[in-house]
Amino acid sequence: MEQKKVRVRFAPSPTGGLHLGGVRTVLFNYLFAKQQGGEFVLRIEDTDQTRFVEGAEEYIQECLRWCGLEPDEDPVKGGPYGPYRQSERKPMYRQYAEQLVNAGYAYYAFDSPEELEAMREVEKAKGNHAPQYNQTIRATMRNSLTLSAAETAELLEKGAPHVVRINMPVNEEVSFTDMIRGTVTFNTSTVDDKVLLKADGMPTYHLAVVVDDYLMKITHAFRGEEWLPSAPIHVLLWKYLGWEKDMPQWAHLPLILKPDGNGKLSKRDGDRLGFPVYAMNWKDPKTGDLTKGFREMGFLPEAFINMLVMLGWNDGSGEEIFSLDELIKRFSIDRVHKGGAKFDFDKAKWFNQQYIQKTDNARLAALLQPVLQEKGITATEDFVMKVTGLVKERCQFVNEIWDHGFFFFQKPTTIDVDSVKPKWTPEKQQFFEEWAAGFAQLPDFNAVALEESFKQLATAKGIKPGELQMPFRIMLCGGKFGPQVFVIAEALGKEETIARIQHALPLFA
Ligand code: GLU
């Protein structure tokens, strides 16, 4: 049999920020597609207009761009199976809903919101706490199964509001093979008669996902484990529509769990524990609430991706650092775990630190530029690169380059006088005055020459160089931090080094 071209899709609903679990779904889709020489599709599932959020689609696209996981086909660039927004595909779905009704796999339901509410009340009174429109209840409602054919035809003719519901079979076993979980079996009696087509003619997620996966020739469907309960509905629809042989292979990905392993990681856990859960900052257009993202927190996209792939997968070698290209080669679905993966923010930081070390200074400098601009600081590219090179080993986040290197760009605003004053002596004061006065004689103002002259003069004056280095550092940086102190002086240059010494000396006396 001819091998079908692999086609996968990420099918988010544009309802808000993109959770890291969503990005991991994108990643697994992407890796699988690229490895198989296939195509990766982004489809926007916006059939539930009540949940639509302005800007959410653009945000998702921007996240994928930032992560370097760009789709081959999407609503903006289009493709052979468009449109890629379900709302724009609205006219395509009704015919399939009708096909299902005609074959007896679905039915029209005319119940008004009041009738549905009344049914729920009656059921609750009988002790049924979660009443559902299901195999038992449907017999008591106003639908094409209980009404005569003539009554139904008349209602349709009159344009009476109605939905189309799936006619869930009674007590049937539905099985399918999941690439991660193996055989999964459900009994249809546990599933209610889901709405497939709404009164306004818009499909629900269940109908749209099946029709679109079919029309878009999707071969493998990766999605979060939370969709597993919907799988029997989808499997039945594939069968009822006569498309069973084209059904994609399913892979329900394990959940990403809270750090303590107790349940799914939520945005609230991030707020509570102080780490991001969304890929990028998300500002809710209605409330104006801002939720922090990995990007703005100072993660490099490669580190973010690498951290994510390890949540639920490894290649068995014990290695942890992989570039996207390596991942494309090494990824395999049969090494994805069934169980949930605990999120560990310390580990995420570790990945980021590893990547910051590996990243060249020019790229880090470019990331620092907006911070400098915001502060009104101008510096040459060479200088910014030099600074990033000096401080990057201390940084876990890109944003920390500023925190660890601010004193290269501006005079420290505070000087830790208390750490110096108690051991300060007139001799030390004299040492610095003399040493700075000698800078003019140095053949070159570099770290090696500075350190040498520093040690020589200290020895000549009988002061341990170690006792002078900490004060010198505090003069230049304001505190006991930063890279090697003579390297800092070299980067600052002669004038600035002298200015900082002269500024600090009177404070220590
Ligand atoms: N629209 C669903 C979501 O928001 C897609 C689930 C699926 O991939 O089938 O996640």
mmCIF file of N, CA and C and ligand atoms in Angstrom, residues 9 11-13 45 205 209 223 227, ligand 1:
data_model
loop_
_atom_site.group_PDB
_atom_site.id
_atom_site.type_symbol
_atom_site.label_atom_id
_atom_site.label_comp_id
_atom_site.label_asym_id
_atom_site.label_seq_id
_atom_site.Cartn_x
_atom_site.Cartn_y
_atom_site.Cartn_z
ATOM 1 N N ARG A 9 -1.490 18.150 12.982
ATOM 2 C CA ARG A 9 -2.054 19.495 13.213
ATOM 3 C C ARG A 9 -2.012 19.849 14.682
ATOM 4 N N ALA A 11 -4.318 22.247 16.993
ATOM 5 C CA ALA A 11 -5.662 22.797 16.770
ATOM 6 C C ALA A 11 -6.169 23.560 17.991
ATOM 7 N N PRO A 12 -5.515 24.662 18.327
ATOM 8 C CA PRO A 12 -5.923 25.368 19.542
ATOM 9 C C PRO A 12 -7.195 26.183 19.347
ATOM 10 N N SER A 13 -7.882 26.404 20.453
ATOM 11 C CA SER A 13 -8.994 27.349 20.458
ATOM 12 C C SER A 13 -8.422 28.681 20.935
ATOM 13 N N GLU A 45 -9.393 26.570 16.072
ATOM 14 C CA GLU A 45 -10.714 26.003 16.371
ATOM 15 C C GLU A 45 -11.546 27.030 17.132
ATOM 16 N N TYR A 205 -17.096 21.575 18.528
ATOM 17 C CA TYR A 205 -15.741 21.039 18.404
ATOM 18 C C TYR A 205 -15.746 19.593 17.885
ATOM 19 N N VAL A 209 -13.783 18.886 14.506
ATOM 20 C CA VAL A 209 -12.446 18.283 14.580
ATOM 21 C C VAL A 209 -12.359 17.057 13.666
ATOM 22 N N ARG A 223 -2.617 15.218 20.892
ATOM 23 C CA ARG A 223 -3.296 16.202 21.730
ATOM 24 C C ARG A 223 -3.163 15.782 23.183
ATOM 25 N N TRP A 227 -8.182 15.282 26.380
ATOM 26 C CA TRP A 227 -9.125 15.022 25.288
ATOM 27 C C TRP A 227 -9.476 13.545 25.165
HETATM 28 N N1 GLU B 1 -9.510 22.670 19.983
HETATM 29 C C1 GLU B 1 -8.978 21.669 20.872
HETATM 30 C C2 GLU B 1 -8.126 22.416 21.892
HETATM 31 O O1 GLU B 1 -8.409 23.531 22.143
HETATM 32 C C3 GLU B 1 -8.186 20.672 20.075
HETATM 33 C C4 GLU B 1 -8.150 19.297 20.623
HETATM 34 C C5 GLU B 1 -7.655 18.356 19.549
HETATM 35 O O2 GLU B 1 -6.483 18.486 19.180
HETATM 36 O O3 GLU B 1 -8.437 17.550 19.058
HETATM 37 O O4 GLU B 1 -7.173 21.932 22.443
#
